[in-house]
Coordinates of N, CA and C and ligand atoms in Angstrom, one line a residue:
M3 N 80.2 50.9 72.0 CA 78.9 51.0 72.5 C 78.1 49.7 72.4
T4 N 77.1 49.6 73.2 CA 76.4 48.2 73.1 C 75.6 48.2 71.8
A5 N 75.4 46.9 71.4 CA 74.6 46.7 70.1 C 73.2 47.3 70.2
T6 N 72.6 47.3 71.4 CA 71.3 47.8 71.5 C 71.3 49.3 71.3
N7 N 72.4 50.1 71.7 CA 72.4 51.4 71.5 C 72.7 51.8 70.0
H8 N 73.6 50.9 69.3 CA 73.8 51.1 67.9 C 72.4 50.9 67.2
A9 N 71.7 49.9 67.5 CA 70.4 49.7 66.9 C 69.5 50.8 67.1
L10 N 69.4 51.2 68.3 CA 68.4 52.4 68.6 C 68.9 53.6 67.8
T11 N 70.2 53.8 67.8 CA 70.7 55.0 67.0 C 70.3 54.9 65.5
G12 N 70.5 53.7 65.0 CA 70.1 53.6 63.5 C 68.6 53.8 63.4
A13 N 67.8 53.3 64.2 CA 66.3 53.5 64.2 C 66.0 55.1 64.3
A14 N 66.8 55.7 65.2 CA 66.5 57.2 65.4 C 67.0 57.9 64.1
V15 N 68.1 57.5 63.5 CA 68.5 58.2 62.3 C 67.3 58.0 61.2
A16 N 66.8 56.8 61.1 CA 65.8 56.6 60.1 C 64.5 57.4 60.4
T17 N 64.2 57.6 61.7 CA 63.1 58.4 62.2 C 63.3 59.9 61.7
V18 N 64.5 60.4 61.9 CA 64.7 61.8 61.7 C 64.9 62.1 60.2
L19 N 65.7 61.3 59.5 CA 66.0 61.6 58.1 C 64.9 61.3 57.1
R20 N 64.2 60.2 57.2 CA 63.0 59.9 56.4 C 63.5 59.8 54.9
Q21 N 64.7 59.8 54.5 CA 65.1 59.6 53.2 C 66.0 58.3 53.1
P22 N 65.4 57.2 52.5 CA 66.2 56.0 52.6 C 67.7 56.0 52.0
L23 N 67.9 56.8 51.0 CA 69.2 56.9 50.5 C 70.2 57.6 51.4
L24 N 69.7 58.5 52.2 CA 70.5 59.1 53.2 C 70.6 58.3 54.5
I25 N 69.6 57.5 54.8 CA 69.6 56.8 56.0 C 70.7 55.7 56.0
V26 N 71.0 55.1 54.9 CA 72.0 54.1 54.9 C 73.4 54.5 55.2
P27 N 74.0 55.6 54.6 CA 75.3 56.0 55.0 C 75.4 56.7 56.4
V28 N 74.3 57.4 56.7 CA 74.3 58.0 58.1 C 74.2 57.0 59.2
A29 N 73.3 56.0 59.0 CA 73.2 54.9 60.0 C 74.5 54.2 60.1
F30 N 75.3 54.0 59.0 CA 76.5 53.3 59.1 C 77.6 54.2 59.8
A31 N 77.5 55.5 59.5 CA 78.5 56.4 60.1 C 78.2 56.6 61.6
S32 N 76.9 56.5 61.9 CA 76.6 56.6 63.3 C 77.2 55.7 64.2
H33 N 77.6 54.5 63.7 CA 78.3 53.5 64.5 C 79.6 54.1 65.1
F34 N 80.3 54.7 64.2 CA 81.7 55.2 64.6 C 81.5 56.4 65.5
V35 N 80.5 57.2 65.3 CA 80.3 58.4 66.2 C 79.9 57.9 67.6
C36 N 79.1 56.9 67.7 CA 78.8 56.3 68.9 C 80.0 55.6 69.6
D37 N 80.8 54.9 68.9 CA 81.9 54.2 69.5 C 83.0 55.2 69.9
A38 N 83.0 56.4 69.3 CA 83.9 57.4 69.7 C 83.6 58.1 71.0
L39 N 82.3 57.9 71.5 CA 81.8 58.5 72.8 C 82.3 57.5 73.9
P40 N 82.6 58.0 75.1 CA 83.0 57.1 76.2 C 81.8 56.2 76.4
H41 N 82.1 54.9 76.4 CA 81.0 53.9 76.6 C 81.5 52.7 77.4
F42 N 80.5 51.8 77.6 CA 80.6 50.6 78.4 C 81.3 49.5 77.6
K43 N 82.0 48.7 78.1 CA 82.6 47.5 77.5 C 82.3 46.3 78.3
M44 N 81.6 45.4 77.8 CA 81.2 44.2 78.5 C 82.4 43.4 79.0
H45 N 83.4 43.4 78.3 CA 84.6 42.6 78.6 C 85.2 43.0 80.0
H46 N 84.9 44.2 80.4 CA 85.5 44.7 81.7 C 84.7 44.1 82.9
V47 N 83.5 43.6 82.6 CA 82.7 43.1 83.7 C 82.7 41.5 83.7
V48 N 82.7 40.9 82.6 CA 82.6 39.5 82.5 C 83.6 38.8 81.6
G49 N 83.8 37.6 81.8 CA 84.7 36.8 81.0 C 84.1 36.5 79.6
D50 N 85.0 35.9 78.8 CA 84.5 35.6 77.4 C 83.3 34.6 77.4
R51 N 83.4 33.6 78.3 CA 82.3 32.6 78.3 C 80.9 33.3 78.6
I52 N 80.9 34.2 79.6 CA 79.6 34.8 79.9 C 79.3 35.9 78.9
K53 N 80.3 36.4 78.3 CA 80.1 37.6 77.3 C 79.2 37.1 76.2
W54 N 79.3 35.9 75.7 CA 78.4 35.4 74.7 C 77.0 35.3 75.1
S55 N 76.8 34.8 76.3 CA 75.5 34.7 76.9 C 74.8 36.1 77.0
L56 N 75.6 37.1 77.5 CA 75.1 38.4 77.6 C 74.8 39.0 76.2
L57 N 75.5 38.6 75.2 CA 75.2 39.1 73.8 C 73.9 38.5 73.3
Y58 N 73.7 37.3 73.6 CA 72.3 36.7 73.2 C 71.2 37.5 74.0
A59 N 71.5 37.7 75.3 CA 70.5 38.4 76.1 C 70.2 39.8 75.5
E60 N 71.3 40.4 75.1 CA 71.1 41.7 74.5 C 70.3 41.7 73.2
G61 N 70.5 40.6 72.4 CA 69.6 40.4 71.3 C 68.2 40.3 71.6
A62 N 67.9 39.5 72.7 CA 66.5 39.4 73.2 C 66.0 40.7 73.6
L63 N 66.8 41.5 74.3 CA 66.5 42.8 74.8 C 66.0 43.7 73.6
M64 N 66.8 43.7 72.5 CA 66.5 44.5 71.3 C 65.2 44.0 70.8
V65 N 64.9 42.8 70.7 CA 63.6 42.4 70.2 C 62.5 42.9 71.1
V66 N 62.6 42.8 72.4 CA 61.6 43.3 73.3 C 61.5 44.8 73.1
L67 N 62.5 45.5 73.1 CA 62.5 47.0 72.9 C 61.8 47.3 71.6
G68 N 62.1 46.6 70.6 CA 61.5 46.8 69.3 C 60.0 46.6 69.3
L69 N 59.6 45.6 70.0 CA 58.2 45.3 70.1 C 57.5 46.4 70.9
I70 N 58.1 46.8 72.0 CA 57.6 47.9 72.8 C 57.4 49.1 72.0
L71 N 58.4 49.5 71.2 CA 58.3 50.7 70.4 C 57.3 50.6 69.3
L72 N 57.1 49.4 68.8 CA 56.0 49.2 67.8 C 54.7 49.3 68.4
A73 N 54.5 48.8 69.6 CA 53.2 48.8 70.3 C 52.9 50.3 70.6
I74 N 53.9 51.1 71.0 CA 53.7 52.5 71.3 C 53.4 53.3 70.0
G75 N 54.1 52.9 69.0 CA 53.8 53.6 67.6 C 55.0 54.3 67.2
V76 N 55.5 54.0 66.0 CA 56.7 54.7 65.4 C 56.2 55.5 64.1
H77 N 57.0 56.4 63.7 CA 56.6 57.3 62.6 C 57.1 56.9 61.3
Q78 N 57.9 55.8 61.2 CA 58.5 55.4 59.9 C 58.0 53.9 59.7
P79 N 58.1 53.5 58.5 CA 57.8 52.0 58.2 C 58.7 51.1 59.0
V80 N 58.2 50.1 59.6 CA 59.0 49.3 60.6 C 60.2 48.7 59.8
W81 N 60.0 48.3 58.6 CA 61.1 47.7 57.9 C 62.3 48.7 57.7
L82 N 62.0 49.9 57.6 CA 63.0 50.9 57.5 C 63.8 51.1 58.7
L83 N 63.1 51.0 59.9 CA 63.8 51.2 61.2 C 64.7 49.9 61.5
I84 N 64.2 48.7 61.0 CA 64.9 47.5 61.3 C 66.2 47.5 60.4
V85 N 66.0 47.9 59.1 CA 67.2 48.0 58.2 C 68.3 48.9 58.7
A86 N 67.8 50.1 59.1 CA 68.7 51.2 59.7 C 69.4 50.6 61.0
A87 N 68.6 49.9 61.8 CA 69.2 49.4 63.0 C 70.3 48.4 62.6
L88 N 70.0 47.5 61.7 CA 71.0 46.5 61.3 C 72.3 47.2 60.7
I89 N 72.1 48.2 59.8 CA 73.2 48.9 59.2 C 74.0 49.5 60.3
A90 N 73.3 50.1 61.3 CA 74.1 50.8 62.4 C 74.9 49.8 63.2
M91 N 74.5 48.7 63.3 CA 75.2 47.6 64.1 C 76.3 46.9 63.2
S92 N 76.2 47.0 62.0 CA 77.0 46.2 61.1 C 78.5 46.3 61.2
P93 N 79.1 47.5 61.5 CA 80.5 47.4 61.6 C 81.1 46.4 62.7
D94 N 80.3 46.2 63.7 CA 80.8 45.2 64.8 C 80.9 43.8 64.2
V95 N 80.4 43.5 63.1 CA 80.5 42.1 62.5 C 82.0 41.8 62.3
A96 N 82.8 42.9 62.0 CA 84.2 42.7 61.9 C 84.8 42.1 63.1
W97 N 84.4 42.5 64.4 CA 84.9 41.9 65.6 C 84.6 40.5 65.7
Y98 N 83.4 40.1 65.2 CA 83.1 38.7 65.2 C 84.1 37.9 64.3
Y99 N 84.2 38.5 63.1 CA 85.1 37.8 62.1 C 86.5 37.7 62.6
Y100 N 87.0 38.8 63.2 CA 88.4 38.7 63.7 C 88.6 37.9 64.9
G101 N 87.5 38.0 65.8 CA 87.5 37.3 67.1 C 87.5 35.8 66.8
R102 N 86.8 35.3 65.8 CA 86.7 33.9 65.6 C 88.0 33.4 65.0
R103 N 88.8 34.3 64.4 CA 90.2 33.9 64.0 C 91.3 34.1 65.1
G104 N 90.8 34.7 66.1 CA 91.8 35.0 67.3 C 92.7 36.1 67.0
I105 N 92.4 37.0 66.2 CA 93.4 38.1 65.8 C 92.8 39.4 66.1
H106 N 91.7 39.5 66.9 CA 91.0 40.8 67.1 C 91.9 41.8 67.9
N107 N 92.9 41.3 68.6 CA 93.8 42.1 69.4 C 95.1 42.5 68.6
D108 N 95.2 41.9 67.5 CA 96.5 42.1 66.7 C 96.2 43.2 65.7
I109 N 96.5 44.4 66.0 CA 96.1 45.6 65.2 C 96.7 45.5 63.8
D110 N 97.8 44.9 63.6 CA 98.4 44.8 62.3 C 97.7 43.8 61.3
K111 N 96.9 43.0 61.9 CA 96.1 42.0 61.0 C 94.8 42.4 60.7
L112 N 94.4 43.6 61.2 CA 93.0 44.1 60.9 C 93.0 45.0 59.6
D113 N 91.9 45.0 58.9 CA 91.7 45.9 57.8 C 91.7 47.3 58.3
P114 N 91.9 48.3 57.3 CA 92.0 49.7 57.7 C 90.8 50.2 58.4
L115 N 89.6 49.8 58.0 CA 88.4 50.4 58.6 C 88.3 49.9 60.1
T116 N 88.6 48.6 60.3 CA 88.6 48.0 61.6 C 89.7 48.6 62.5
R117 N 90.8 48.9 61.9 CA 91.9 49.5 62.7 C 91.3 50.9 63.2
F118 N 90.7 51.7 62.3 CA 90.1 52.9 62.7 C 89.0 52.7 63.7
H119 N 88.2 51.7 63.5 CA 87.1 51.3 64.5 C 87.7 51.1 65.9
S120 N 88.9 50.4 66.0 CA 89.5 50.2 67.2 C 90.1 51.4 67.8
W121 N 90.7 52.3 67.0 CA 91.3 53.5 67.4 C 90.4 54.5 68.1
I122 N 89.2 54.6 67.5 CA 88.2 55.6 68.0 C 87.7 55.2 69.4
Q123 N 87.8 54.0 69.8 CA 87.2 53.5 71.0 C 88.2 53.8 72.2
W124 N 88.3 55.1 72.4 CA 89.4 55.5 73.4 C 89.0 55.3 74.9
S125 N 87.7 55.2 75.1 CA 87.2 55.1 76.5 C 86.1 54.1 76.6
E126 N 86.5 52.9 77.1 CA 85.5 51.8 77.3 C 85.7 51.4 78.8
T127 N 84.8 51.9 79.6 CA 84.9 51.6 81.0 C 83.6 51.2 81.6
R128 N 83.6 50.8 82.9 CA 82.3 50.4 83.6 C 81.4 51.7 83.7
A129 N 82.1 52.9 84.0 CA 81.4 54.1 84.2 C 80.6 54.4 82.8
G130 N 81.1 54.0 81.7 CA 80.4 54.3 80.4 C 79.0 53.7 80.4
L131 N 78.7 52.8 81.3 CA 77.3 52.4 81.4 C 76.3 53.5 81.6
V132 N 76.7 54.5 82.4 CA 75.9 55.7 82.6 C 75.5 56.3 81.3
L133 N 76.6 56.6 80.5 CA 76.3 57.3 79.2 C 75.4 56.3 78.3
E134 N 75.7 55.0 78.4 CA 74.9 54.1 77.6 C 73.4 54.2 77.9
L135 N 73.1 54.3 79.2 CA 71.7 54.3 79.6 C 71.1 55.7 79.2
A136 N 71.8 56.8 79.3 CA 71.3 58.0 78.9 C 71.1 58.1 77.4
W137 N 72.0 57.6 76.6 CA 72.0 57.5 75.2 C 70.7 56.7 74.7
A138 N 70.5 55.6 75.4 CA 69.4 54.7 75.1 C 68.1 55.5 75.3
G139 N 68.0 56.2 76.4 CA 66.8 57.1 76.7 C 66.6 58.1 75.6
L140 N 67.7 58.8 75.2 CA 67.7 59.9 74.2 C 67.2 59.3 72.9
M141 N 67.8 58.2 72.5 CA 67.4 57.6 71.1 C 65.9 57.1 71.1
I142 N 65.5 56.6 72.2 CA 64.1 56.1 72.4 C 63.1 57.4 72.2
G143 N 63.6 58.4 72.9 CA 62.8 59.7 72.8 C 62.8 60.2 71.3
V144 N 63.9 60.1 70.7 CA 63.9 60.5 69.2 C 63.0 59.7 68.4
I145 N 63.0 58.4 68.6 CA 62.2 57.5 67.8 C 60.7 57.7 68.1
L146 N 60.4 58.1 69.3 CA 59.0 58.2 69.7 C 58.5 59.6 69.6
K147 N 59.3 60.6 69.2 CA 58.9 62.0 69.2 C 57.7 62.3 68.4
Ligands
ZN215 ZN1 81.8 49.2 67.2

């Protein structure tokens, strides 16, 4: 799933649970639930060179979305939503780590959690963009409820 949707899901988890000690593990686990859903994969649309530019653009989108949500008003402390969003995105740091070493496609060289992370992503298609947009709307609705 896109980083934006992982971040929105983490913020939604923090909005619903309201218990910091529960938010951390649930926000982390939400990453794998989201990645198990059919979703969009940027690599199917663009090459590696453009992919990094789009990732930076997605980072800017997350900042803009965060500012809009703050302007509208959220029900939890902002720092808690940000921490939950970062925790929810954190498993994808492994792809950066393995990608920089050029072994992200070599399943035997991945740690067990990242192997699991790869295995659950059974459907990454262009059509997954529809679910990504619907998911983003749902998570924004939860955050603003
Ligand atoms: Zn992931």
